[in-house]
Amino acid sequence: MNINQEQLLIFKTVIETGSFSAAARKLGKVPSAVSMSIANLEIDLNVQLFQRIGREPIPTEEANHLYKKTENLLIEMNQWKQYAFALGTGLEPALNIVIASELIHTPWIKYINALEQQFPTLEINIFSAPQEDAMRMLMQNEVQFALLFERELLDHREAFIELFSETIVPVSALEHSLSQQHQITLHELSTHRQIVVTSRDKAIKPELVFSKDYWRTDHYHLALTLIEQKLGWGFLPQVFLDSLKDKEGKNLTVLNITDFTYDLRYFIDLVWNKENSMGIAGQYLINYAREQRNK
């Protein structure tokens, strides 16, 4: 059996137009070529597709069932050809992007939408991990891009573009002893357990640790639960707090720290490893991010 795309297209067009002659006109062929193609297809399939009674062919039940499959198959074949062509011009087989778990509620999706519109056949894989783990994934080439908070120390291999900024705030449960104080010094803060969102790797020291005693977790929803249960205080992104449902986050209060502004603003970067070669989709993402920043 050797069925090609042209045969499937002719079969689909005959079903939709209702006749060999109408299909021929639509496809720019002579009616005899359409009729011969259908006859050969019936031989290859060993299935009668049309009853040739009267002036117009009548689709059989088998033809109607195959028509539903044919439309999807033709779409997949066109996508396959577009994908193969794109690969030949330098498109990556896939683009892997990790988003720091602190940033999953930020407007990162606009950059993915731009990629999908420009490269509809590109496979895009999105992951989430604590900031330190996301950086490790990037430098170990598990992903091509990472969306991260600004870093105090830069790896010599990284390149980045600032996308937008985000605020994190110190919070505790309303019933926590810290929430009863109008003003809190850093010394007082250090005497209460802190809930820190950080890497699973305990060898990596977490950032923004103010307390002598702290617990680690790798996700903000877990941190939220621990803080709401009065097991400690912690920093949470403002955009994350804003995204919570009515019942979530109502038991929290923002702490007033006397020694620094309670809302800490950080820039969010699109980061990649400059030592790795970049395909056309990756380069497009970099250029798009620069254009958006300059608007």
XYZ file of N, CA and C in Angstrom, residues 61-288:
684
model
N -20.311 4.376 3.438
C -20.159 4.554 4.884
C -18.676 4.538 5.260
N -17.907 3.659 4.589
C -16.472 3.582 4.841
C -15.785 4.902 4.495
N -16.214 5.527 3.391
C -15.609 6.798 2.973
C -15.874 7.891 4.008
N -17.082 7.914 4.539
C -17.417 8.939 5.538
C -16.577 8.769 6.804
N -16.322 7.516 7.198
C -15.474 7.278 8.367
C -14.035 7.707 8.082
N -13.537 7.386 6.892
C -12.171 7.737 6.536
C -11.991 9.244 6.379
N -13.052 9.944 5.977
C -12.960 11.392 5.783
C -12.560 12.093 7.086
N -13.151 11.655 8.203
C -12.841 12.281 9.491
C -11.356 12.117 9.825
N -10.808 10.951 9.499
C -9.390 10.705 9.762
C -8.497 11.462 8.776
N -8.976 11.576 7.530
C -8.164 12.183 6.477
C -7.847 13.638 6.776
N -8.842 14.378 7.270
C -8.633 15.803 7.549
C -7.527 15.997 8.581
N -7.580 15.201 9.661
C -6.546 15.316 10.698
C -5.185 14.868 10.178
N -5.187 13.824 9.350
C -3.929 13.314 8.822
C -3.248 14.326 7.909
N -4.037 15.009 7.081
C -3.465 16.021 6.196
C -2.877 17.181 6.989
N -3.548 17.573 8.067
C -3.022 18.635 8.926
C -1.688 18.204 9.523
N -1.619 16.969 10.015
C -0.385 16.470 10.615
C 0.739 16.387 9.579
N 0.400 15.984 8.357
C 1.416 15.889 7.314
C 1.967 17.270 6.954
N 1.087 18.270 6.893
C 1.544 19.640 6.620
C 2.420 20.161 7.754
N 2.022 19.861 8.986
C 2.821 20.290 10.125
C 4.182 19.600 10.121
N 4.183 18.328 9.734
C 5.443 17.580 9.665
C 6.385 18.212 8.644
N 5.853 18.582 7.486
C 6.685 19.200 6.452
C 7.207 20.563 6.902
N 6.333 21.342 7.576
C 6.772 22.645 8.071
C 7.861 22.489 9.127
N 7.679 21.483 9.981
C 8.653 21.235 11.042
C 9.990 20.796 10.455
N 9.939 19.891 9.467
C 11.167 19.431 8.818
C 11.879 20.582 8.124
N 11.122 21.451 7.476
C 11.725 22.619 6.819
C 12.370 23.539 7.842
N 11.661 23.749 8.968
C 12.187 24.631 10.009
C 13.473 24.073 10.598
N 13.519 22.751 10.801
C 14.744 22.141 11.324
C 15.910 22.360 10.370
N 15.610 22.308 9.091
C 16.659 22.512 8.102
C 17.176 23.932 8.068
N 16.392 24.876 8.582
C 16.812 26.280 8.597
C 17.407 26.699 9.943
N 17.517 25.739 10.889
C 18.165 26.046 12.165
C 17.241 26.089 13.356
N 15.976 25.669 13.215
C 15.061 25.653 14.357
C 15.411 24.497 15.284
N 15.424 24.769 16.572
C 15.701 23.725 17.544
C 14.578 22.677 17.539
N 14.910 21.398 17.790
C 13.846 20.396 17.922
C 12.890 20.727 19.063
N 13.417 21.327 20.126
C 12.601 21.705 21.284
C 13.308 22.823 22.032
N 12.520 23.594 22.788
C 13.078 24.652 23.624
C 12.608 24.400 25.050
N 13.551 24.223 25.965
C 13.245 23.950 27.361
C 13.501 25.201 28.196
N 12.515 25.568 28.986
C 12.583 26.803 29.779
C 12.192 26.475 31.211
N 12.989 26.923 32.162
C 12.657 26.738 33.573
C 12.333 28.098 34.186
N 11.285 28.118 34.989
C 10.847 29.339 35.660
C 11.031 29.143 37.159
N 11.751 30.046 37.780
C 11.904 29.962 39.231
C 10.524 29.914 39.876
N 10.344 29.001 40.821
C 9.018 28.794 41.407
C 8.477 30.058 42.054
N 9.388 30.969 42.421
C 8.952 32.243 42.981
C 8.212 33.096 41.950
N 8.354 32.757 40.658
C 7.905 33.645 39.584
C 6.776 33.070 38.735
N 6.174 31.979 39.170
C 5.185 31.328 38.313
C 3.926 32.168 38.115
N 3.700 33.147 38.985
C 2.510 34.000 38.839
C 2.823 35.323 38.153
N 4.051 35.501 37.685
C 4.409 36.716 36.955
C 3.996 36.565 35.488
N 4.013 37.648 34.706
C 3.522 37.585 33.306
C 4.523 36.980 32.322
N 5.061 35.795 32.643
C 6.022 35.128 31.756
C 5.354 34.561 30.507
N 4.040 34.319 30.568
C 3.366 33.626 29.475
C 3.404 34.424 28.177
N 3.535 35.763 28.238
C 3.571 36.571 27.017
C 4.749 36.188 26.136
N 5.852 35.767 26.742
C 7.032 35.388 25.968
C 6.836 34.020 25.312
N 6.094 33.142 25.982
C 5.784 31.836 25.396
C 4.789 32.005 24.253
N 3.812 32.880 24.439
C 2.847 33.148 23.367
C 3.549 33.672 22.120
N 4.519 34.551 22.310
C 5.255 35.102 21.168
C 6.019 34.004 20.431
N 6.619 33.087 21.181
C 7.337 31.971 20.564
C 6.385 31.077 19.780
N 5.241 30.764 20.370
C 4.296 29.860 19.715
C 3.745 30.459 18.440
N 3.482 31.753 18.444
C 2.961 32.412 17.254
C 4.001 32.447 16.138
N 5.263 32.599 16.491
C 6.325 32.666 15.494
C 6.738 31.279 15.001
N 6.710 30.284 15.914
C 7.143 28.923 15.574
C 6.077 27.927 16.052
N 4.963 27.817 15.328
C 3.847 26.966 15.794
C 4.192 25.490 15.890
N 5.221 25.020 15.193
C 5.587 23.601 15.256
C 6.631 23.310 16.323
N 7.149 24.339 16.964
C 8.206 24.160 17.957
C 7.655 23.517 19.224
N 8.347 22.499 19.719
C 7.990 21.903 21.004
C 8.590 22.754 22.119
N 7.738 23.239 23.019
C 8.195 24.074 24.133
C 7.872 23.355 25.433
N 8.872 23.162 26.276
C 8.703 22.487 27.561
C 8.990 23.471 28.683
N 8.037 23.621 29.597
C 8.147 24.581 30.696
C 8.280 23.824 32.013
N 9.287 24.193 32.806
C 9.512 23.568 34.102
C 9.538 24.646 35.187
N 9.392 24.212 36.420
C 9.486 25.121 37.558
C 10.411 24.514 38.594
N 11.234 25.348 39.204
C 12.169 24.883 40.229
C 12.580 26.079 41.078
N 13.003 25.844 42.317
C 13.558 26.949 43.107
C 14.712 27.610 42.366
N 14.948 28.872 42.658
C 15.928 29.656 41.898
C 17.276 28.955 41.753
N 17.813 28.440 42.852
C 19.130 27.820 42.796
C 19.126 26.587 41.896
N 18.047 25.784 41.969
C 17.950 24.595 41.125
C 17.757 24.983 39.668
N 17.008 26.066 39.424
C 16.793 26.530 38.055
C 18.111 26.953 37.421
N 18.962 27.638 38.180
C 20.269 28.028 37.663
C 21.134 26.799 37.378
N 21.070 25.817 38.253
C 21.839 24.582 38.023
C 21.366 23.894 36.741
N 20.037 23.817 36.520
C 19.503 23.205 35.304
C 20.001 23.928 34.058
N 20.099 25.255 34.150
C 20.570 26.038 33.010
C 22.029 25.744 32.711
N 22.856 25.747 33.720
C 24.281 25.567 33.508
C 24.659 24.122 33.198
N 23.778 23.187 33.502
C 24.010 21.790 33.136
C 23.325 21.442 31.815
N 22.838 22.470 31.120
C 22.255 22.326 29.783
C 20.994 21.462 29.753
N 20.281 21.404 30.884
C 18.989 20.722 30.891
C 17.916 21.613 30.281
N 18.144 22.920 30.304
C 17.231 23.892 29.698
C 18.062 24.918 28.949
N 17.410 25.633 28.023
C 18.113 26.678 27.268
C 17.927 28.065 27.895
N 16.831 28.243 28.650
C 16.556 29.539 29.275
C 16.042 29.320 30.688
N 16.277 30.338 31.528
C 15.728 30.350 32.881
C 15.193 31.740 33.176
N 14.071 31.778 33.867
C 13.502 33.043 34.330
C 13.808 33.132 35.816
N 14.656 34.119 36.209
C 15.202 34.157 37.559
C 15.146 35.558 38.153
N 15.145 35.602 39.493
C 15.395 36.864 40.180
C 16.833 37.299 39.890
N 17.077 38.602 39.984
C 18.460 39.097 39.860
C 19.340 38.407 40.890
N 20.595 38.131 40.515
C 21.531 37.434 41.370
C 22.600 38.378 41.897
N 23.021 38.186 43.157
C 24.087 39.013 43.724
C 25.410 38.716 43.041
N 25.662 37.432 42.761
C 26.900 37.027 42.088
C 26.527 36.386 40.762
N 27.157 36.839 39.689
C 26.857 36.325 38.358
C 27.857 35.236 37.981
N 27.343 34.172 37.385
C 28.193 33.142 36.809
C 28.807 33.703 35.531
N 30.084 33.440 35.291
C 30.753 34.021 34.124
C 30.169 33.508 32.814
N 29.406 32.400 32.873
C 28.838 31.822 31.650
C 27.466 32.400 31.304
N 26.871 33.151 32.212
C 25.486 33.569 31.977
C 25.394 34.911 31.260
N 24.351 35.004 30.430
C 23.953 36.273 29.823
C 22.486 36.467 30.168
N 22.043 37.720 30.239
C 20.660 37.931 30.668
C 20.115 39.251 30.145
N 18.784 39.333 30.175
C 18.048 40.563 29.867
C 17.033 40.772 30.974
N 16.959 41.986 31.515
C 15.931 42.300 32.503
C 14.571 42.386 31.811
N 13.585 41.687 32.371
C 12.249 41.672 31.780
C 11.288 42.604 32.512
N 11.210 42.447 33.813
C 10.316 43.271 34.638
C 10.781 43.140 36.080
N 10.071 43.723 36.993
C 10.465 43.637 38.401
C 9.333 43.027 39.221
N 9.697 42.521 40.393
C 8.732 41.889 41.276
C 9.065 42.244 42.719
N 8.048 42.285 43.553
C 8.203 42.646 44.959
C 7.978 41.425 45.843
N 8.833 41.236 46.847
C 8.596 40.218 47.856
C 8.415 40.916 49.203
N 7.568 40.348 50.038
C 7.243 40.983 51.316
C 7.336 39.955 52.438
N 7.744 40.389 53.652
C 7.786 39.482 54.801
C 6.392 39.347 55.409
N 5.942 38.122 55.636
C 4.587 37.903 56.145
C 4.612 36.869 57.260
N 3.571 36.913 58.075
C 3.339 35.892 59.099
C 1.843 35.691 59.238
N 1.456 34.677 59.970
C 0.038 34.481 60.265
C -0.442 35.570 61.218
N -1.716 35.883 61.144
C -2.278 36.918 62.010
C -2.116 36.572 63.483
N -2.120 35.261 63.788
C -2.021 34.832 65.184
C -0.572 34.671 65.646
N 0.381 34.856 64.738
C 1.792 34.734 65.101
C 2.192 35.915 65.987
N 3.099 35.668 66.912
C 3.495 36.723 67.855
C 4.102 37.926 67.142
N 4.770 37.725 65.996
C 5.362 38.844 65.274
C 4.310 39.824 64.772
N 3.149 39.306 64.417
C 2.108 40.175 63.855
C 1.517 41.111 64.897
N 1.754 40.829 66.169
C 1.222 41.673 67.232
C 2.094 42.907 67.476
N 3.276 42.930 66.863
C 4.197 44.045 67.078
C 4.057 45.076 65.962
N 3.961 46.315 66.331
C 3.807 47.384 65.354
C 5.082 47.577 64.548
N 6.217 47.465 65.195
C 7.507 47.574 64.526
C 8.408 46.448 65.011
N 9.189 45.884 64.076
C 10.024 44.723 64.389
C 11.450 45.022 63.965
N 12.381 44.829 64.870
C 13.782 45.026 64.523
C 14.341 43.739 63.913
N 15.487 43.864 63.254
C 16.123 42.683 62.680
C 16.505 41.683 63.764
N 16.896 42.187 64.926
C 17.245 41.280 66.029
C 16.021 40.471 66.459
N 14.884 41.154 66.592
C 13.661 40.442 66.975
C 13.261 39.435 65.898
N 13.428 39.837 64.644
C 13.079 38.954 63.540
C 13.933 37.689 63.571
N 15.204 37.839 63.923
C 16.140 36.712 63.899
C 15.838 35.663 64.955
N 15.040 36.015 65.947
C 14.729 35.073 67.030
C 13.514 34.199 66.710
N 12.881 34.421 65.568
C 11.707 33.634 65.185
C 12.031 32.785 63.946
N 11.497 31.586 63.932
C 11.757 30.671 62.820
C 11.295 31.272 61.499
N 12.133 31.116 60.470
C 11.821 31.599 59.124
C 11.561 30.412 58.198
N 10.563 30.548 57.343
C 10.275 29.559 56.305
C 10.902 30.065 55.012
N 11.817 29.289 54.444
C 12.602 29.728 53.282
C 12.314 28.829 52.085
N 11.978 29.431 50.969
C 11.823 28.685 49.720
C 13.178 28.656 49.033
N 13.713 27.460 48.841
C 15.068 27.352 48.305
C 15.277 25.987 47.675
N 16.503 25.707 47.273
C 16.852 24.449 46.613
C 16.659 23.250 47.534
N 16.423 22.095 46.914
C 16.369 20.853 47.676
C 17.758 20.444 48.158
N 18.767 20.963 47.492
C 20.153 20.637 47.842
C 20.552 21.423 49.093
N 20.706 20.738 50.208
C 20.994 21.418 51.465
C 22.398 22.016 51.498
N 23.240 21.624 50.537
C 24.579 22.212 50.482
C 24.532 23.642 49.963
N 23.425 24.023 49.320
C 23.267 25.380 48.804
C 22.626 26.250 49.869
N 23.314 27.305 50.268
C 22.789 28.200 51.301
C 21.718 29.100 50.694
N 20.535 29.142 51.290
C 19.465 29.988 50.741
C 19.754 31.469 50.917
N 19.142 32.273 50.055
C 19.282 33.714 50.146
C 18.206 34.297 51.068
N 18.403 35.537 51.488
C 17.452 36.268 52.321
C 17.072 35.503 53.588
N 18.078 34.964 54.254
C 17.853 34.302 55.539
C 18.195 35.290 56.649
N 17.217 35.601 57.476
C 17.405 36.565 58.559
C 17.358 35.900 59.930
N 16.790 34.711 60.005
C 16.604 34.046 61.290
C 17.679 33.016 61.559
N 17.990 32.830 62.830
C 18.962 31.809 63.211
C 18.392 30.415 62.974
N 17.105 30.288 63.115
C 16.417 29.011 62.935
C 15.542 29.124 61.692
N 15.731 28.243 60.729
C 14.874 28.295 59.537
C 14.586 26.896 59.009
N 13.413 26.782 58.393
C 13.020 25.551 57.704
C 13.042 25.818 56.207
N 13.350 24.767 55.424
C 13.425 24.882 53.969
C 12.228 24.191 53.317
N 11.796 24.744 52.189
C 10.838 24.081 51.309
C 11.166 24.520 49.883
N 10.646 23.781 48.906
C 10.988 24.117 47.521
C 9.815 24.697 46.742
N 8.727 25.063 47.446
C 7.579 25.600 46.717
C 6.834 26.607 47.594
N 6.312 27.647 46.958
C 5.662 28.718 47.716
C 4.328 28.306 48.307
N 3.618 27.383 47.682
C 2.367 26.912 48.279
C 2.637 26.147 49.572
N 3.739 25.401 49.611
C 4.119 24.722 50.852
C 4.517 25.737 51.911
N 5.271 26.754 51.500
C 5.659 27.810 52.438
C 4.420 28.516 52.992
N 3.463 28.794 52.114
C 2.230 29.455 52.542
C 1.523 28.656 53.633
N 1.415 27.346 53.432
C 0.739 26.496 54.421
C 1.465 26.538 55.758
N 2.791 26.433 55.730
C 3.564 26.463 56.972
C 3.411 27.794 57.696
N 3.432 28.891 56.936
C 3.303 30.225 57.541
C 1.900 30.411 58.113
N 0.882 29.982 57.389
C -0.495 30.124 57.884
C -0.732 29.316 59.156
N 0.023 28.245 59.308
C -0.114 27.413 60.509
C 0.768 27.906 61.659
N 1.290 29.123 61.540
C 2.068 29.776 62.593
C 3.375 29.038 62.905
N 3.908 28.320 61.907
C 5.152 27.584 62.108
C 6.375 28.422 61.780
N 6.174 29.644 61.335
C 7.274 30.533 61.033
C 6.794 31.688 60.170
N 7.670 32.657 59.954
C 7.382 33.771 59.044
C 8.235 33.555 57.788
N 7.952 34.311 56.732
C 8.750 34.155 55.526
C 8.472 35.233 54.497
N 9.334 35.284 53.484
C 9.140 36.198 52.362
C 8.313 35.500 51.280
N 7.277 36.204 50.797
C 6.465 35.686 49.696
C 6.343 36.764 48.620
N 6.329 36.383 47.354
C 6.162 37.383 46.285
C 4.784 38.034 46.356
N 4.734 39.336 46.146
C 3.463 40.052 46.184
C 2.507 39.526 45.121
N 3.036 39.200 43.929
C 2.176 38.696 42.859
C 1.583 37.345 43.226
N 2.314 36.554 44.007
C 1.795 35.278 44.488
C 0.665 35.517 45.482
N 0.853 36.452 46.403
C -0.196 36.773 47.374
C -1.445 37.305 46.671
N -1.244 38.124 45.638
C -2.380 38.684 44.899
C -3.161 37.617 44.150
N -2.499 36.503 43.838
C -3.156 35.455 43.052
C -3.966 34.490 43.908
N -3.840 34.582 45.231
C -4.506 33.623 46.101
C -6.014 33.789 46.067
N -6.705 32.675 46.273
C -8.167 32.693 46.296
C -8.652 33.338 47.595
N -9.963 33.491 47.705
C -10.543 34.209 48.842
C -10.130 33.609 50.184
N -10.150 32.275 50.278
C -9.867 31.631 51.559
C -8.372 31.572 51.848
N -7.562 31.601 50.795
C -6.120 31.539 50.987
C -5.556 32.932 51.253
N -4.575 32.997 52.092
C -3.868 34.250 52.322
C -4.596 35.248 53.197
N -5.833 34.961 53.607
C -6.571 35.899 54.450
C -6.066 35.875 55.883
N -5.318 34.827 56.222
C -4.788 34.695 57.570
C -3.395 35.287 57.692
N -2.951 36.062 56.683
C -1.596 36.603 56.679
C -1.579 38.099 56.912
N -0.472 38.579 57.439
C -0.246 40.020 57.574
C 1.178 40.335 57.150
N 1.376 41.514 56.586
C 2.713 41.952 56.195
C 3.415 42.537 57.411
N 4.623 42.108 57.663
C 5.373 42.555 58.836
C 6.050 43.893 58.560
N 6.073 44.749 59.571
C 6.708 46.059 59.458
C 8.099 45.985 60.092
N 9.124 45.851 59.233
C 10.502 45.730 59.704
C 11.105 47.129 59.741
N 11.661 47.518 60.883
C 12.142 48.894 61.041
C 13.437 49.158 60.282
N 14.236 48.112 60.050
C 15.580 48.328 59.519
C 15.671 48.287 58.000
N 14.613 47.963 57.299
C 14.614 48.022 55.834
C 13.180 48.139 55.334
N 13.032 48.615 54.115
C 11.716 48.744 53.506
C 11.079 47.372 53.406
N 9.844 47.246 53.867
C 9.235 45.920 53.980
C 9.030 45.250 52.621
N 8.847 46.067 51.560
C 8.685 45.456 50.237
C 9.996 45.572 49.468
N 10.585 44.428 49.171
C 11.861 44.366 48.469
C 11.599 44.138 46.994
N 12.072 45.045 46.143
C 11.835 44.938 44.706
C 13.062 44.352 44.026
N 12.823 43.316 43.244
C 13.885 42.641 42.510
C 13.562 42.653 41.016
N 14.601 42.749 40.216
C 14.415 42.619 38.773
C 14.371 41.145 38.399
N 13.581 40.835 37.376
C 13.440 39.475 36.876
C 14.160 39.389 35.538
N 15.021 38.385 35.397
C 15.870 38.261 34.219
C 15.536 37.013 33.405
N 15.654 37.153 32.091
C 15.712 36.003 31.195
C 17.188 35.667 31.049
N 17.559 34.449 31.451
C 18.977 34.080 31.541
C 19.258 32.905 30.606
N 20.419 32.932 29.949
C 20.851 31.803 29.133
C 22.358 31.643 29.268
N 22.870 30.502 28.829
C 24.298 30.195 28.889
C 24.935 30.662 27.593
N 25.762 31.680 27.682
C 26.329 32.279 26.475
C 27.378 31.389 25.812
N 27.802 30.323 26.498
C 28.774 29.416 25.907
C 28.123 28.405 24.969
N 26.785 28.325 24.986
C 26.071 27.381 24.131
C 25.570 28.081 22.875
N 25.567 27.357 21.754
C 25.014 27.917 20.519
C 23.502 28.006 20.633
N 22.921 29.022 20.002
C 21.494 29.272 20.105
C 20.839 29.068 18.745
N 19.721 28.322 18.704
C 18.967 28.136 17.478
C 18.134 29.369 17.164
N 17.369 29.308 16.078
C 16.640 30.504 15.654
C 15.498 30.858 16.605
N 14.895 29.866 17.257
C 13.832 30.175 18.215
C 14.411 30.838 19.459
N 15.526 30.326 19.934
C 16.171 30.934 21.087
C 16.623 32.354 20.808
N 17.184 32.571 19.628
C 17.615 33.916 19.272
C 16.421 34.843 19.123
N 15.311 34.303 18.590
C 14.099 35.120 18.471
C 13.612 35.548 19.859
N 13.624 34.633 20.819
C 13.170 34.960 22.167
C 14.029 36.067 22.779
N 15.328 35.988 22.584
C 16.234 37.020 23.109
C 15.913 38.376 22.483
N 15.762 38.397 21.162
C 15.465 39.653 20.468
C 14.105 40.202 20.858
N 13.135 39.306 21.020
C 11.782 39.749 21.424
C 11.839 40.366 22.831
